[in-house]
Amino acid sequence: MSIISKTSAGTSSSSSVVIEPSELVLVTGANGFIAQHCIALLLKRGYRVVGTARTADKAKLVEQTHHHHPCLSVVVVADITSRESYLSVIRDSEPVAVVHMASPFSYDVKPSDFEATVMKPAVDGTLALLGAAAKSGASCVRRVVLTSSLACVLDPALGRGAGKTYTAEDWSPLTYEDGVVAADAPSAYRASKTTAERAAWDFVAREKPAFDLVSLCPGMVFGPWLEGAGPRTLEEVNTSNRIVWDVLSAGGDARVPATRAPVWVDVRDAAAAHVGALSGAEVGGKRYVVVSGVYCNQEIADLCRGDHAAGTEKSSCRGGISMTDEERRRVPVGQPGKREAHLHFAVDDGSRAEMELGIGGWRGLGECLEDLVPQLLAVERGLRDS
Ligand code: NDP
């Protein structure tokens, strides 16, 4: 697939709010995969951070992950949809900005649970957070960065949509009701993210709060975990990295699993985009597609099997992916070098996000897999954080 650059307008007029290092940022879902990298980068850049997690154990783990950094505290918000809980956190800590990442991202959900466990936490959680940030007396908040998704940009009715190039101006048509009655969990997830992001922009337009909104729409996020913050079991591997595991473990003679979400970004670049959304000038009121490029599962398989010739310069590995011969043989062969980009839609090439959010270049798939795959294999061997 060709990736075509297009500039897209913000959803509301941009503002020049800039959140400076040393100021305090609230990060919801602080124990999550992307959040751990985002918090690490915020701390590295000199921000102070207050995170939220659902339980005291998870809060403690976040503090451990970041080595009890003096500029980090983590509080428990058990119910993501409780405006009062967020209000109390905001009143107590007075953050100047919020990064709202907490939202369900699991494909392991029964249809009967879609509304209660996918739609409501995503949508009501976003509105609870925004309502708390906007409530009079809590007007310290100047910016909210919403972790949205490329799922909110794509139109599922177009299917693979070859010939279509999506930009940040595109919107998924999925509704709340579509999520409740969705045929499968990925569809419910896509509806939950779309409805939550729409609700956020509608809230800002209607309530005109003291803060502005930036929404980020990452493609599928792959990459390593911070030391001590990875999964203990394969069941705990987060939904996006599971795609890589499913290729790695399919079996040498098996078919390469079908590629379902062909656009990706490295988790460290996704984190950098969030920090850039706080510190970038003129980004307020805008929506960004956050993608490194396209991929397919055959490319993951080729890179893992060491078939470097099949990769592009950008996707190739630095030194090769560390795997035993036996582990390498378990990766399906498929049709080495076969790529699917021409068969499906294209996406904004990420250059606008790269420039305006200050990303110093997107990592390639090879580099990402070099760091992720050994961690996945270590989890399989029961060796957390090798
Ligand atoms: P994780 O599952 O690792 O993190 C999700 C976070 O949200 C966790 O802190 C989780 O808490 C919290 N959460 C989930 N459901 C609930 C709930 N019902 N109530 C309270 N908290 C909840 O996912 P990611 O880091 O991958 O995702 C973070 C954000 O990025 C999400 O908004 C996701 O939609 C978005 N995103 C992710 C992409 C990806 O490929 N990973 C791509 C595009 C967007 P707990 O651990 O307690 O469940």
XYZ file of C-alpha atoms and ligand atoms in Angstrom:
434
model
C 0.000 0.000 0.000
C 1.187 3.490 -0.690
C 0.980 5.815 2.250
C -0.097 9.238 1.111
C 0.391 12.448 3.009
C -2.630 14.643 3.568
C -3.024 17.549 5.891
C -6.234 17.359 7.843
C -8.064 20.093 9.611
C -8.629 20.001 13.336
C -12.071 19.219 14.606
C -12.220 22.599 16.345
C -10.052 25.685 16.126
C -6.534 25.128 17.426
C -5.222 26.785 20.570
C -1.709 27.606 21.654
C -1.800 25.959 25.089
C 1.539 24.325 25.874
C 2.039 22.097 28.890
C 5.571 22.673 30.149
C 7.870 20.149 31.819
C 7.578 20.400 35.629
C 3.800 20.785 35.325
C 1.507 18.016 36.575
C -0.215 15.628 34.166
C -2.944 13.149 35.103
C -2.713 9.838 33.200
C -5.693 7.490 33.476
C -5.128 3.738 33.141
C -1.532 4.218 34.282
C -0.809 0.477 34.382
C -1.682 -0.018 30.703
C 0.727 -0.964 27.945
C 0.909 2.424 26.219
C 0.540 4.325 29.492
C 3.694 2.802 30.988
C 5.774 4.213 28.138
C 3.945 7.510 28.202
C 4.566 7.950 31.929
C 8.229 6.966 31.561
C 8.694 9.587 28.860
C 6.811 12.266 30.787
C 9.023 11.664 33.817
C 12.140 11.652 31.650
C 11.147 15.018 30.183
C 10.648 16.489 33.659
C 6.866 16.403 34.005
C 5.187 15.446 37.239
C 2.596 12.705 36.883
C -0.388 11.468 38.827
C -1.680 8.180 37.462
C -4.893 6.301 38.081
C -5.291 2.527 38.308
C -8.256 0.353 39.222
C -6.770 -1.313 42.291
C -4.181 -0.596 44.953
C -2.061 -3.524 43.715
C -1.976 -2.130 40.195
C -1.163 1.334 41.543
C 1.728 -0.140 43.526
C 3.004 -1.958 40.464
C 3.033 1.288 38.475
C 5.084 2.954 41.195
C 7.499 0.005 41.150
C 7.753 0.097 37.353
C 8.903 3.691 37.534
C 11.278 2.979 40.446
C 9.212 5.039 42.911
C 10.048 8.170 40.967
C 9.560 11.174 43.272
C 7.536 12.982 40.594
C 5.014 10.137 40.236
C 2.057 9.253 42.403
C -0.690 6.779 41.583
C -4.207 6.857 42.970
C -6.971 4.297 42.774
C -10.030 5.065 40.664
C -11.990 1.843 40.910
C -14.841 2.948 38.683
C -13.766 4.525 35.429
C -17.267 5.981 34.942
C -17.367 7.856 38.242
C -17.170 11.595 37.690
C -16.954 12.095 41.461
C -13.839 9.901 41.676
C -12.106 11.852 38.933
C -13.236 15.116 40.470
C -11.690 14.223 43.762
C -8.387 13.265 42.067
C -8.364 16.510 40.080
C -9.263 18.649 43.083
C -6.626 16.974 45.235
C -3.773 17.082 42.753
C -4.657 19.981 40.416
C -3.179 18.660 37.171
C -2.850 21.116 34.288
C -3.460 18.383 31.717
C -4.996 14.938 31.428
C -4.049 12.025 29.193
C -7.110 9.778 29.109
C -6.017 6.266 28.169
C -8.168 4.047 30.374
C -10.606 2.197 28.159
C -11.368 -1.489 27.612
C -9.300 -3.097 24.876
C -9.989 -6.811 24.898
C -11.378 -9.148 22.266
C -12.203 -11.672 24.971
C -15.695 -10.396 25.719
C -19.055 -12.145 25.289
C -21.669 -10.381 23.131
C -24.026 -10.169 26.099
C -21.368 -8.096 27.884
C -20.595 -5.636 25.098
C -22.663 -2.817 26.521
C -21.658 -3.214 30.164
C -17.966 -3.991 29.737
C -16.998 -2.290 26.480
C -19.370 0.514 25.509
C -20.213 2.028 28.880
C -16.684 2.172 30.338
C -15.351 3.701 27.113
C -18.062 6.297 26.601
C -19.202 7.045 30.144
C -15.581 6.920 31.319
C -14.602 9.597 28.806
C -17.566 11.787 29.708
C -16.947 11.332 33.446
C -13.349 12.414 33.020
C -14.242 15.422 30.863
C -17.068 16.402 33.184
C -14.744 16.336 36.180
C -12.041 18.284 34.349
C -14.569 20.920 33.307
C -16.428 21.252 36.563
C -16.116 24.673 38.079
C -13.506 24.694 40.807
C -11.448 22.186 38.877
C -10.575 24.560 36.072
C -6.854 23.954 36.519
C -6.988 21.601 33.519
C -5.892 23.340 30.319
C -5.632 20.354 27.959
C -7.067 16.858 27.653
C -5.316 14.384 25.355
C -7.625 11.538 24.425
C -6.173 8.219 23.327
C -8.557 7.433 20.543
C -7.840 4.909 17.792
C -7.471 4.467 14.071
C -10.643 2.394 14.524
C -12.457 5.738 14.866
C -11.205 6.788 11.431
C -11.865 3.685 9.332
C -15.212 2.841 7.794
C -15.805 -0.894 8.329
C -18.408 -0.892 5.551
C -15.592 -0.278 3.039
C -13.872 -3.470 4.151
C -10.301 -3.550 2.923
C -11.130 -0.419 0.929
C -8.290 -0.572 -1.610
C -7.876 2.838 -3.222
C -9.154 4.777 -0.221
C -6.699 6.943 1.743
C -7.850 7.755 5.253
C -6.799 10.910 7.071
C -7.670 12.439 10.432
C -10.694 14.021 8.763
C -12.347 10.643 8.291
C -14.732 9.165 10.816
C -16.021 5.688 11.395
C -19.827 5.722 11.156
C -20.219 3.248 14.041
C -22.709 4.188 16.749
C -23.304 3.202 20.355
C -26.082 0.867 19.240
C -23.736 -0.759 16.703
C -21.441 -1.612 19.615
C -24.208 -3.065 21.761
C -25.387 -5.413 19.008
C -21.978 -5.983 17.380
C -21.283 -9.337 15.752
C -17.936 -9.709 17.492
C -15.707 -8.127 20.128
C -13.419 -6.219 17.697
C -16.503 -4.538 16.214
C -17.772 -3.639 19.671
C -14.341 -2.212 20.506
C -14.309 -0.109 17.342
C -17.772 1.241 18.160
C -16.745 1.981 21.744
C -13.755 4.048 20.679
C -15.662 5.884 17.957
C -18.569 6.732 20.220
C -16.250 7.834 23.021
C -14.243 10.111 20.741
C -17.363 11.646 19.218
C -18.766 12.192 22.692
C -15.549 13.969 23.680
C -15.620 16.389 20.733
C -19.353 16.984 21.267
C -18.711 17.691 24.946
C -16.072 20.288 24.144
C -18.260 21.959 21.513
C -21.272 22.036 23.836
C -19.718 22.838 27.206
C -16.852 25.060 26.062
C -14.652 24.032 28.985
C -11.482 25.853 30.037
C -9.384 23.067 28.486
C -8.854 22.149 24.871
C -8.876 18.645 23.443
C -6.357 16.765 21.314
C -7.252 13.318 20.085
C -4.725 10.765 18.902
C -5.734 7.881 16.660
C -2.978 5.255 16.763
C -2.919 2.231 14.509
C -2.261 -1.166 16.079
C 0.379 -0.567 18.767
C 3.212 -3.094 19.011
C 6.335 -3.032 21.120
C 8.164 -4.067 24.254
C 7.126 -3.597 27.850
C 9.171 -1.701 30.380
C 11.218 -3.908 32.674
C 9.007 -5.293 35.422
C 5.798 -4.194 33.705
C 5.288 -7.007 31.225
C 2.783 -9.851 31.343
C 3.435 -12.838 33.601
C 1.553 -15.220 31.358
C 0.676 -15.346 27.674
C -2.972 -14.785 28.622
C -1.939 -11.414 30.024
C -0.337 -10.262 26.763
C -2.243 -7.163 25.693
C -4.566 -7.333 22.703
C -2.301 -5.671 20.125
C 0.930 -7.507 20.991
C -1.067 -10.738 20.898
C -1.203 -10.322 17.123
C 2.575 -10.776 17.041
C 2.412 -13.719 19.419
C -0.237 -15.413 17.284
C 2.119 -15.240 14.280
C 5.146 -16.374 16.286
C 3.397 -19.381 17.722
C 1.289 -20.489 14.750
C 3.598 -23.362 13.728
C 6.031 -23.769 10.834
C 3.571 -25.596 8.602
C 0.558 -23.498 9.528
C -0.914 -20.711 7.460
C 0.159 -17.220 8.421
C -2.782 -15.825 10.396
C -4.825 -13.329 8.378
C -3.905 -9.689 8.892
C -6.905 -7.891 10.346
C -5.604 -4.418 11.228
C -2.877 -3.590 8.705
C -1.589 -0.276 10.121
C 0.697 -0.068 13.110
C 2.901 2.117 15.308
C 5.616 1.327 17.866
C 4.502 1.841 21.461
C 7.434 4.186 22.149
C 6.413 6.387 19.240
C 2.780 6.296 20.376
C 3.974 7.455 23.809
C 6.038 10.228 22.219
C 2.940 11.364 20.324
C 1.072 11.752 23.615
C 3.866 13.806 25.140
C 4.015 15.860 21.953
C 0.276 16.446 22.221
C 0.928 18.115 25.566
C 3.984 20.115 24.629
C 3.335 20.893 20.959
C 2.371 24.422 20.000
C -0.869 24.861 18.037
C -2.030 21.273 18.513
C -5.047 22.035 20.712
C -8.373 21.215 19.088
C -6.794 18.846 16.593
C -7.062 15.175 15.775
C -4.060 13.130 14.633
C -3.612 9.799 12.955
C -0.612 8.197 14.682
C 0.871 5.533 12.426
C 4.309 4.325 11.503
C 3.136 2.485 8.408
C 1.442 -0.609 7.131
C 2.355 -4.185 7.934
C 1.009 -7.629 7.316
C 1.430 -10.817 9.288
C 3.552 -12.299 6.497
C 6.017 -9.456 7.070
C 6.118 -10.257 10.799
C 6.738 -13.903 9.935
C 9.478 -13.017 7.418
C 11.259 -10.761 9.890
C 11.055 -13.376 12.657
C 12.345 -16.110 10.379
C 15.256 -13.859 9.456
C 14.197 -13.368 5.866
C 15.581 -9.830 5.785
C 15.536 -9.600 2.029
C 11.781 -9.593 2.266
C 11.728 -6.418 4.367
C 11.973 -2.836 3.230
C 14.869 -0.698 4.439
C 12.572 0.808 7.042
C 11.220 -2.476 8.312
C 14.428 -4.468 8.416
C 16.049 -5.472 11.688
C 19.155 -3.874 13.170
C 20.875 -7.107 14.114
C 18.245 -9.810 13.856
C 15.593 -11.056 16.229
C 16.968 -13.124 19.066
C 15.270 -16.537 18.875
C 16.393 -20.142 19.075
C 16.342 -22.218 15.875
C 13.429 -24.172 17.295
C 11.461 -21.005 17.985
C 12.239 -19.729 14.502
C 11.047 -22.975 12.907
C 7.708 -22.546 14.654
C 7.023 -19.326 12.745
C 4.891 -20.082 9.668
C 6.682 -19.828 6.322
C 3.672 -18.706 4.311
C 4.731 -16.965 1.124
C 7.933 -15.102 1.991
C 8.067 -11.603 0.558
C 4.351 -11.478 -0.242
C 2.853 -8.172 0.855
C -0.751 -6.998 1.068
C -0.502 -3.220 1.060
C -1.866 -2.890 -2.473
C -4.946 -4.864 -1.441
C -6.231 -2.469 1.186
C -6.743 1.154 2.106
C -3.947 3.656 2.622
C -3.567 5.942 5.621
C -2.166 9.424 6.104
C 1.590 8.869 6.199
C 2.011 10.206 9.725
C 4.149 13.142 8.602
C 1.741 15.733 10.009
C 1.740 13.984 13.389
C 5.492 13.508 13.164
C 6.078 17.206 12.599
C 3.448 18.780 14.846
C 3.838 16.324 17.724
C 7.629 16.389 17.503
C 8.218 12.688 16.858
C 11.832 12.166 15.861
C 10.974 9.620 13.129
C 8.899 6.457 13.381
C 10.527 3.192 14.385
C 10.464 0.380 11.837
C 8.793 -2.989 12.333
C 12.112 -4.846 12.502
C 13.363 -2.711 15.376
C 10.037 -3.096 17.155
C 10.050 -6.891 16.812
C 13.671 -7.147 17.896
C 12.652 -5.636 21.214
C 9.257 -7.317 21.586
C 9.752 -10.886 20.383
C 12.396 -11.913 22.976
C 10.077 -10.628 25.701
C 7.163 -12.685 24.360
C 9.328 -15.788 24.174
C 10.548 -15.169 27.706
C 6.955 -15.005 28.912
C 6.326 -18.357 27.266
C 9.347 -19.802 29.044
C 8.047 -18.392 32.305
C 10.918 -15.957 32.523
C 9.346 -12.596 33.035
C 11.535 -9.656 32.062
C 14.472 -11.572 30.697
P -4.193 -1.904 28.039
O -5.254 -2.929 28.089
O -2.811 -2.289 28.334
O -4.583 -0.689 28.986
C -5.892 -0.284 29.145
C -6.008 0.513 30.413
O -7.396 0.863 30.577
C -5.618 -0.289 31.652
O -5.130 0.570 32.635
C -6.963 -0.860 32.094
O -7.043 -1.165 33.469
C -7.863 0.300 31.782
N -9.232 -0.198 31.650
C -9.695 -1.044 30.723
N -10.999 -1.289 30.950
C -11.343 -0.601 32.047
C -12.538 -0.464 32.775
N -13.658 -1.067 32.439
N -12.517 0.317 33.875
C -11.375 0.939 34.243
N -10.205 0.843 33.588
C -10.198 0.090 32.497
O -4.339 -1.270 26.600
P -3.445 -0.295 25.750
O -2.367 0.312 26.549
O -3.122 -1.007 24.523
O -4.529 0.819 25.391
C -4.550 2.098 26.032
C -5.464 2.989 25.250
O -5.009 3.062 23.901
C -6.906 2.491 25.167
O -7.740 3.604 25.224
C -6.979 1.838 23.779
O -8.278 1.852 23.255
C -6.062 2.777 23.006
N -5.499 2.205 21.795
C -4.718 1.086 21.859
C -4.171 0.560 20.723
C -3.312 -0.668 20.738
O -3.057 -1.238 19.666
N -2.810 -1.116 21.904
C -4.415 1.165 19.395
C -5.215 2.376 19.449
C -5.726 2.853 20.619
P -6.942 -2.711 33.957
O -5.521 -3.122 33.745
O -7.327 -2.630 35.388
O -7.905 -3.495 33.121
